[in-house]
Coordinates of C-alpha atoms in Angstrom, one line a residue:
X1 CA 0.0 0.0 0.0
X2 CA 1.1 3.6 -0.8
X3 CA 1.9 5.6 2.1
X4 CA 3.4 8.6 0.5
X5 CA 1.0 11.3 -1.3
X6 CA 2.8 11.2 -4.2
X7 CA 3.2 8.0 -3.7
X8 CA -0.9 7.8 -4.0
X9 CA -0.9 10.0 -6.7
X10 CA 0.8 8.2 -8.9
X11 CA -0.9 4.6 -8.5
X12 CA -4.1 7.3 -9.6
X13 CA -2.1 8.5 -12.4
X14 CA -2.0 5.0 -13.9
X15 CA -5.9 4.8 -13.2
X16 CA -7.4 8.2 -14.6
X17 CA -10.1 6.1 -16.4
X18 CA -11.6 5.0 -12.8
X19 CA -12.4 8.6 -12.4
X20 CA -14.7 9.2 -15.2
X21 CA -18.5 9.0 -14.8
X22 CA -21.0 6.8 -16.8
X23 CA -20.3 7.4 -20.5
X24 CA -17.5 9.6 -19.9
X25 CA -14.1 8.4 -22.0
X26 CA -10.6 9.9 -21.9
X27 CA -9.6 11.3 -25.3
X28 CA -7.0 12.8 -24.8
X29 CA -4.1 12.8 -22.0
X30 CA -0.8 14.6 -21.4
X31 CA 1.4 13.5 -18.7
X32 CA 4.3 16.0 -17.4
X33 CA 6.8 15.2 -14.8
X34 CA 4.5 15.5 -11.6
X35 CA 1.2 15.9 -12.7
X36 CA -1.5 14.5 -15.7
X37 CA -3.9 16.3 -17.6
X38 CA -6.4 13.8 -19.0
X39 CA -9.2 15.7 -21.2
X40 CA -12.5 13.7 -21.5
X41 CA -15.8 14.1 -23.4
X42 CA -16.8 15.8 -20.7
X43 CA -14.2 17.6 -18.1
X44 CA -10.3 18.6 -18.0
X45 CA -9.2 15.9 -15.3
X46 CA -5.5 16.9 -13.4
X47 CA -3.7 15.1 -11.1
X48 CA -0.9 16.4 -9.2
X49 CA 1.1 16.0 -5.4
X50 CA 2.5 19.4 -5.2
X51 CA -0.5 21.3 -5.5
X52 CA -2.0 22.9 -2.0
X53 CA -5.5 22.6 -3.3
X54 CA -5.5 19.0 -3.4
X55 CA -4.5 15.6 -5.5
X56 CA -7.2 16.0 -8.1
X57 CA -9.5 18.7 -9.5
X58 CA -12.0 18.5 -12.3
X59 CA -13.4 21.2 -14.7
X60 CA -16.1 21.3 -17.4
X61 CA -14.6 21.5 -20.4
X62 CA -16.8 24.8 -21.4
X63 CA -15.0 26.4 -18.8
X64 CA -11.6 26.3 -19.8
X65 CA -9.9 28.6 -22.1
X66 CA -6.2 29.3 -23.2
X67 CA -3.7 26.7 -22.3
X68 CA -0.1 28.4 -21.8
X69 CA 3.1 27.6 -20.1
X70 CA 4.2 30.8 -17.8
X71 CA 7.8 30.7 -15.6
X72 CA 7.1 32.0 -12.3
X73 CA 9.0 34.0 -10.1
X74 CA 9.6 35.8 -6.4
X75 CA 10.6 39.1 -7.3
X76 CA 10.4 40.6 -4.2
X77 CA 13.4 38.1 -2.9
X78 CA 15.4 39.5 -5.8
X79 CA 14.8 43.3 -4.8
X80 CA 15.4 42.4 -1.2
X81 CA 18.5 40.7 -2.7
X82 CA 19.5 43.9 -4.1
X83 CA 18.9 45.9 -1.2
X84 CA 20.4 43.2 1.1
X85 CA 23.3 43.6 -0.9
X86 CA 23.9 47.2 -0.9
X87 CA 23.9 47.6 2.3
X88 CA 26.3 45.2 3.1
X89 CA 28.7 46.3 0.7
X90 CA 28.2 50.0 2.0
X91 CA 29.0 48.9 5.7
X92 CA 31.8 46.9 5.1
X93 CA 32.7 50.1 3.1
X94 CA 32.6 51.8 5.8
X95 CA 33.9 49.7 8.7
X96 CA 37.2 49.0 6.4
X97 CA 38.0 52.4 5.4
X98 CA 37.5 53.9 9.2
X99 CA 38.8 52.9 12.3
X100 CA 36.9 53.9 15.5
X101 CA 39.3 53.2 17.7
X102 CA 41.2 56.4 16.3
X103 CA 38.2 58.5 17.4
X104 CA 39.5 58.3 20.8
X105 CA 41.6 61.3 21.5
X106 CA 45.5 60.4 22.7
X107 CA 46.2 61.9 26.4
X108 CA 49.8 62.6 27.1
X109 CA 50.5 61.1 30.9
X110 CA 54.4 61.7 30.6
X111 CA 54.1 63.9 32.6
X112 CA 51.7 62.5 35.1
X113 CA 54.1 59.5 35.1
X114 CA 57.4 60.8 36.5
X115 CA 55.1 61.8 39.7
X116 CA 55.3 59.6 42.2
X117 CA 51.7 58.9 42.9
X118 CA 49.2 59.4 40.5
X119 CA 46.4 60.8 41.4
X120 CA 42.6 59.3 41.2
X121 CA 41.2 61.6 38.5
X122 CA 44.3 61.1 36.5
X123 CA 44.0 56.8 37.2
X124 CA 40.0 57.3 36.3
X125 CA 40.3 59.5 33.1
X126 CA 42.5 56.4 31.9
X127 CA 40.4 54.1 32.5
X128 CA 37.6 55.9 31.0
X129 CA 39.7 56.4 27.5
X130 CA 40.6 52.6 27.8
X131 CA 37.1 51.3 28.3
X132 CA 35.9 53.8 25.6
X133 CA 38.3 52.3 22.9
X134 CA 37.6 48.9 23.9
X135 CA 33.7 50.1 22.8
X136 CA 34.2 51.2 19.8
X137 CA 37.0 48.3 19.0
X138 CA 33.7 45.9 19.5
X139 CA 31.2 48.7 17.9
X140 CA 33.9 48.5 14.4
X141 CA 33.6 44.4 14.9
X142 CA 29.9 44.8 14.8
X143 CA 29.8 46.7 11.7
X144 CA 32.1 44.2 10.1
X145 CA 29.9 41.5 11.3
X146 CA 27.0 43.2 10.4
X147 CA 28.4 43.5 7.0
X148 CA 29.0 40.1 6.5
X149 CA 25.4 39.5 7.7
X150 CA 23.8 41.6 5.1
X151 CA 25.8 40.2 2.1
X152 CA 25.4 36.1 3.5
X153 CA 21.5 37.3 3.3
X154 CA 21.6 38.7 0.3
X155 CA 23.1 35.7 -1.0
X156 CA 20.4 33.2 0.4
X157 CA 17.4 35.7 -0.9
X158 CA 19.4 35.6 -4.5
X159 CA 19.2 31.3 -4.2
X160 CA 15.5 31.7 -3.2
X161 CA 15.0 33.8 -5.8
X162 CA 16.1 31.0 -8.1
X163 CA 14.4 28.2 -6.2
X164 CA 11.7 30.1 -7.1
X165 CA 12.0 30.4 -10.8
X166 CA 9.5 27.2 -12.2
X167 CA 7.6 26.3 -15.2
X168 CA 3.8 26.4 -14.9
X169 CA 1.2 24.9 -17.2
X170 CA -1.9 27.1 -17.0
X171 CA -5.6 26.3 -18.0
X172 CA -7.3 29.4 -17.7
X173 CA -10.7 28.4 -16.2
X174 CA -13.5 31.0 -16.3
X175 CA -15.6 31.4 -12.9
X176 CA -13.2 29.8 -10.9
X177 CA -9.4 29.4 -9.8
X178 CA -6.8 28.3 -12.9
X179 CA -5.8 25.2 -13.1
X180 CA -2.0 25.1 -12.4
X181 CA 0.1 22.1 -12.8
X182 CA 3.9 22.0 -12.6
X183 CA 5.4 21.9 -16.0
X184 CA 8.6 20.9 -15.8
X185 CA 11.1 21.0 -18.5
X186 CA 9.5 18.2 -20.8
X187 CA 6.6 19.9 -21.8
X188 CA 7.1 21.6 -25.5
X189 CA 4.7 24.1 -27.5
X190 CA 3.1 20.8 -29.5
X191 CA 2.1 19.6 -26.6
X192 CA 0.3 22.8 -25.0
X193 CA -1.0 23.1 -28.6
X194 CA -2.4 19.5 -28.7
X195 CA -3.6 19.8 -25.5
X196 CA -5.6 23.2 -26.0
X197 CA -7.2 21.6 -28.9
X198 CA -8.4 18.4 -27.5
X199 CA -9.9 20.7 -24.8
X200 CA -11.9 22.9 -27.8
X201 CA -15.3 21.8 -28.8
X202 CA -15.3 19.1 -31.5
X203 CA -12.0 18.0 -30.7
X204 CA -13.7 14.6 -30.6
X205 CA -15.2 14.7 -33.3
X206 CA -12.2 16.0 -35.8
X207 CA -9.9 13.0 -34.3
X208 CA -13.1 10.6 -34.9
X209 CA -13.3 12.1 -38.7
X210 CA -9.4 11.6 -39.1
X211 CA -9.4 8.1 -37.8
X212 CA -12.4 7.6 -40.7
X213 CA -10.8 9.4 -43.0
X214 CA -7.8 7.5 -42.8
X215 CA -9.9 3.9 -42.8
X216 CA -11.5 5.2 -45.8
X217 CA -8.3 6.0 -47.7
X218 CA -7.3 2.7 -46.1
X219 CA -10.3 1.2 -47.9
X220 CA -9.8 2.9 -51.0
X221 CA -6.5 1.5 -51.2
X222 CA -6.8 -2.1 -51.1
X223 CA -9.5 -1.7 -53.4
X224 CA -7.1 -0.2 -56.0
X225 CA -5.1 -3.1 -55.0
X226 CA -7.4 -5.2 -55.8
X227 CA -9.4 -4.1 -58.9
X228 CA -5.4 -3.8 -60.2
X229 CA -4.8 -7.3 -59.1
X230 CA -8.1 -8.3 -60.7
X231 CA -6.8 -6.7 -64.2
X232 CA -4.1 -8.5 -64.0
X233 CA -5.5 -11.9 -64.0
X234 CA -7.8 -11.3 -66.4
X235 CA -5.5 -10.1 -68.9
X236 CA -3.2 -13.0 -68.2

Protein backbone atom coordinates (compact mmCIF):
# COMPACT_ATOMS: atom_id res chain seq x y z
CA UNK A 1 0.00 0.00 0.00
CA UNK A 2 1.14 3.56 -0.82
CA UNK A 3 1.93 5.61 2.08
CA UNK A 4 3.38 8.62 0.55
CA UNK A 5 1.02 11.29 -1.29
CA UNK A 6 2.82 11.17 -4.17
CA UNK A 7 3.19 8.03 -3.72
CA UNK A 8 -0.86 7.85 -4.01
CA UNK A 9 -0.87 9.97 -6.67
CA UNK A 10 0.76 8.24 -8.91
CA UNK A 11 -0.89 4.65 -8.47
CA UNK A 12 -4.14 7.28 -9.62
CA UNK A 13 -2.13 8.50 -12.40
CA UNK A 14 -2.01 5.03 -13.93
CA UNK A 15 -5.91 4.83 -13.19
CA UNK A 16 -7.38 8.19 -14.63
CA UNK A 17 -10.08 6.14 -16.37
CA UNK A 18 -11.61 4.96 -12.75
CA UNK A 19 -12.40 8.61 -12.40
CA UNK A 20 -14.71 9.17 -15.23
CA UNK A 21 -18.47 9.00 -14.82
CA UNK A 22 -21.01 6.80 -16.76
CA UNK A 23 -20.34 7.44 -20.50
CA UNK A 24 -17.55 9.57 -19.88
CA UNK A 25 -14.13 8.42 -21.98
CA UNK A 26 -10.56 9.90 -21.92
CA UNK A 27 -9.65 11.29 -25.26
CA UNK A 28 -7.04 12.79 -24.77
CA UNK A 29 -4.10 12.81 -22.02
CA UNK A 30 -0.81 14.60 -21.41
CA UNK A 31 1.44 13.52 -18.72
CA UNK A 32 4.35 16.00 -17.39
CA UNK A 33 6.78 15.17 -14.79
CA UNK A 34 4.51 15.47 -11.62
CA UNK A 35 1.18 15.89 -12.65
CA UNK A 36 -1.50 14.49 -15.68
CA UNK A 37 -3.89 16.29 -17.55
CA UNK A 38 -6.40 13.77 -19.03
CA UNK A 39 -9.23 15.74 -21.22
CA UNK A 40 -12.53 13.68 -21.53
CA UNK A 41 -15.79 14.08 -23.45
CA UNK A 42 -16.78 15.80 -20.73
CA UNK A 43 -14.17 17.55 -18.08
CA UNK A 44 -10.35 18.55 -17.96
CA UNK A 45 -9.24 15.90 -15.32
CA UNK A 46 -5.54 16.90 -13.38
CA UNK A 47 -3.67 15.06 -11.05
CA UNK A 48 -0.88 16.36 -9.20
CA UNK A 49 1.06 15.97 -5.42
CA UNK A 50 2.47 19.38 -5.22
CA UNK A 51 -0.53 21.27 -5.54
CA UNK A 52 -2.03 22.91 -1.99
CA UNK A 53 -5.53 22.60 -3.30
CA UNK A 54 -5.55 18.96 -3.43
CA UNK A 55 -4.49 15.55 -5.50
CA UNK A 56 -7.19 15.96 -8.12
CA UNK A 57 -9.54 18.75 -9.47
CA UNK A 58 -11.99 18.51 -12.32
CA UNK A 59 -13.43 21.16 -14.75
CA UNK A 60 -16.12 21.33 -17.44
CA UNK A 61 -14.56 21.51 -20.39
CA UNK A 62 -16.79 24.79 -21.39
CA UNK A 63 -14.95 26.42 -18.78
CA UNK A 64 -11.58 26.27 -19.83
CA UNK A 65 -9.85 28.64 -22.08
CA UNK A 66 -6.23 29.31 -23.20
CA UNK A 67 -3.69 26.71 -22.29
CA UNK A 68 -0.13 28.35 -21.77
CA UNK A 69 3.14 27.62 -20.11
CA UNK A 70 4.21 30.76 -17.78
CA UNK A 71 7.76 30.68 -15.63
CA UNK A 72 7.09 31.97 -12.30
CA UNK A 73 9.04 33.98 -10.13
CA UNK A 74 9.57 35.83 -6.36
CA UNK A 75 10.59 39.13 -7.35
CA UNK A 76 10.45 40.59 -4.22
CA UNK A 77 13.41 38.13 -2.93
CA UNK A 78 15.40 39.54 -5.83
CA UNK A 79 14.75 43.31 -4.78
CA UNK A 80 15.43 42.43 -1.24
CA UNK A 81 18.50 40.69 -2.74
CA UNK A 82 19.52 43.95 -4.08
CA UNK A 83 18.90 45.92 -1.18
CA UNK A 84 20.45 43.15 1.07
CA UNK A 85 23.35 43.59 -0.90
CA UNK A 86 23.92 47.21 -0.87
CA UNK A 87 23.90 47.63 2.29
CA UNK A 88 26.27 45.18 3.08
CA UNK A 89 28.74 46.35 0.70
CA UNK A 90 28.19 50.02 2.04
CA UNK A 91 29.00 48.95 5.73
CA UNK A 92 31.75 46.90 5.07
CA UNK A 93 32.72 50.06 3.15
CA UNK A 94 32.58 51.78 5.78
CA UNK A 95 33.88 49.75 8.70
CA UNK A 96 37.21 49.00 6.36
CA UNK A 97 37.95 52.37 5.43
CA UNK A 98 37.51 53.92 9.17
CA UNK A 99 38.80 52.92 12.25
CA UNK A 100 36.90 53.86 15.49
CA UNK A 101 39.28 53.18 17.69
CA UNK A 102 41.24 56.43 16.29
CA UNK A 103 38.25 58.49 17.38
CA UNK A 104 39.50 58.27 20.83
CA UNK A 105 41.64 61.29 21.50
CA UNK A 106 45.52 60.37 22.69
CA UNK A 107 46.21 61.87 26.37
CA UNK A 108 49.78 62.55 27.10
CA UNK A 109 50.52 61.12 30.86
CA UNK A 110 54.45 61.71 30.63
CA UNK A 111 54.05 63.89 32.60
CA UNK A 112 51.70 62.49 35.06
CA UNK A 113 54.11 59.49 35.08
CA UNK A 114 57.42 60.78 36.55
CA UNK A 115 55.07 61.83 39.74
CA UNK A 116 55.34 59.61 42.18
CA UNK A 117 51.73 58.88 42.89
CA UNK A 118 49.24 59.35 40.54
CA UNK A 119 46.37 60.85 41.44
CA UNK A 120 42.56 59.32 41.19
CA UNK A 121 41.21 61.64 38.54
CA UNK A 122 44.26 61.11 36.52
CA UNK A 123 43.97 56.78 37.23
CA UNK A 124 39.98 57.30 36.26
CA UNK A 125 40.30 59.53 33.12
CA UNK A 126 42.51 56.44 31.90
CA UNK A 127 40.43 54.07 32.54
CA UNK A 128 37.55 55.88 31.01
CA UNK A 129 39.66 56.38 27.54
CA UNK A 130 40.61 52.63 27.76
CA UNK A 131 37.13 51.34 28.29
CA UNK A 132 35.92 53.79 25.56
CA UNK A 133 38.27 52.29 22.94
CA UNK A 134 37.64 48.88 23.90
CA UNK A 135 33.67 50.07 22.78
CA UNK A 136 34.18 51.19 19.78
CA UNK A 137 36.97 48.27 19.03
CA UNK A 138 33.70 45.85 19.54
CA UNK A 139 31.25 48.71 17.93
CA UNK A 140 33.90 48.48 14.42
CA UNK A 141 33.63 44.42 14.87
CA UNK A 142 29.93 44.80 14.79
CA UNK A 143 29.76 46.73 11.72
CA UNK A 144 32.11 44.24 10.15
CA UNK A 145 29.89 41.45 11.27
CA UNK A 146 26.96 43.17 10.45
CA UNK A 147 28.43 43.49 7.05
CA UNK A 148 29.04 40.15 6.48
CA UNK A 149 25.42 39.46 7.73
CA UNK A 150 23.81 41.62 5.12
CA UNK A 151 25.78 40.19 2.13
CA UNK A 152 25.41 36.10 3.54
CA UNK A 153 21.46 37.33 3.29
CA UNK A 154 21.62 38.67 0.26
CA UNK A 155 23.15 35.66 -1.02
CA UNK A 156 20.40 33.17 0.36
CA UNK A 157 17.43 35.68 -0.87
CA UNK A 158 19.37 35.59 -4.51
CA UNK A 159 19.19 31.34 -4.24
CA UNK A 160 15.47 31.69 -3.17
CA UNK A 161 15.05 33.76 -5.78
CA UNK A 162 16.09 30.98 -8.07
CA UNK A 163 14.44 28.16 -6.17
CA UNK A 164 11.72 30.06 -7.13
CA UNK A 165 11.97 30.36 -10.85
CA UNK A 166 9.53 27.19 -12.21
CA UNK A 167 7.61 26.27 -15.18
CA UNK A 168 3.82 26.42 -14.93
CA UNK A 169 1.25 24.86 -17.18
CA UNK A 170 -1.87 27.11 -17.03
CA UNK A 171 -5.55 26.35 -18.00
CA UNK A 172 -7.31 29.35 -17.67
CA UNK A 173 -10.75 28.41 -16.20
CA UNK A 174 -13.47 31.00 -16.26
CA UNK A 175 -15.59 31.40 -12.88
CA UNK A 176 -13.19 29.76 -10.94
CA UNK A 177 -9.44 29.40 -9.81
CA UNK A 178 -6.81 28.27 -12.89
CA UNK A 179 -5.75 25.15 -13.14
CA UNK A 180 -2.04 25.14 -12.35
CA UNK A 181 0.06 22.08 -12.82
CA UNK A 182 3.90 22.00 -12.64
CA UNK A 183 5.35 21.88 -15.99
CA UNK A 184 8.64 20.89 -15.78
CA UNK A 185 11.07 21.03 -18.55
CA UNK A 186 9.49 18.17 -20.81
CA UNK A 187 6.59 19.90 -21.81
CA UNK A 188 7.06 21.60 -25.51
CA UNK A 189 4.66 24.06 -27.47
CA UNK A 190 3.11 20.83 -29.50
CA UNK A 191 2.13 19.62 -26.60
CA UNK A 192 0.34 22.76 -25.02
CA UNK A 193 -0.98 23.05 -28.64
CA UNK A 194 -2.40 19.49 -28.71
CA UNK A 195 -3.59 19.85 -25.51
CA UNK A 196 -5.64 23.22 -26.00
CA UNK A 197 -7.17 21.58 -28.93
CA UNK A 198 -8.44 18.41 -27.50
CA UNK A 199 -9.89 20.74 -24.76
CA UNK A 200 -11.93 22.86 -27.77
CA UNK A 201 -15.26 21.83 -28.80
CA UNK A 202 -15.30 19.10 -31.50
CA UNK A 203 -11.99 17.99 -30.70
CA UNK A 204 -13.67 14.55 -30.58
CA UNK A 205 -15.23 14.70 -33.31
CA UNK A 206 -12.17 15.98 -35.76
CA UNK A 207 -9.85 13.04 -34.29
CA UNK A 208 -13.11 10.65 -34.90
CA UNK A 209 -13.25 12.05 -38.68
CA UNK A 210 -9.36 11.56 -39.05
CA UNK A 211 -9.39 8.14 -37.79
CA UNK A 212 -12.35 7.56 -40.72
CA UNK A 213 -10.83 9.35 -42.97
CA UNK A 214 -7.79 7.48 -42.82
CA UNK A 215 -9.89 3.88 -42.84
CA UNK A 216 -11.48 5.23 -45.80
CA UNK A 217 -8.30 6.03 -47.71
CA UNK A 218 -7.32 2.67 -46.09
CA UNK A 219 -10.28 1.16 -47.94
CA UNK A 220 -9.82 2.93 -51.02
CA UNK A 221 -6.47 1.47 -51.23
CA UNK A 222 -6.85 -2.12 -51.06
CA UNK A 223 -9.48 -1.67 -53.38
CA UNK A 224 -7.09 -0.16 -56.00
CA UNK A 225 -5.06 -3.07 -55.04
CA UNK A 226 -7.37 -5.17 -55.83
CA UNK A 227 -9.39 -4.07 -58.93
CA UNK A 228 -5.41 -3.85 -60.18
CA UNK A 229 -4.76 -7.25 -59.12
CA UNK A 230 -8.14 -8.31 -60.70
CA UNK A 231 -6.80 -6.66 -64.18
CA UNK A 232 -4.11 -8.48 -64.01
CA UNK A 233 -5.47 -11.93 -63.97
CA UNK A 234 -7.78 -11.35 -66.38
CA UNK A 235 -5.52 -10.12 -68.91
CA UNK A 236 -3.18 -13.03 -68.17
Amino acid sequence: MAETRRERVEQWRDHVDELCHDGERVEHRTDLENATVAVTNQRVLALTADSSDGNFRSVDRPNVGTVTVETSERLSHLCAAIVAALVGVGVLAVATDASFATLVPGVDLEGVGSIPQRNALTRLAESALAAVEATLVLVEWGVLVLGVAALALAAGLVGSYLRSRSRRLVLRVSGDDDLVLPAGGDLDDGAVADLERAIRPGSASTLEGASDGGGARATGERRSTGDRATGAEESG
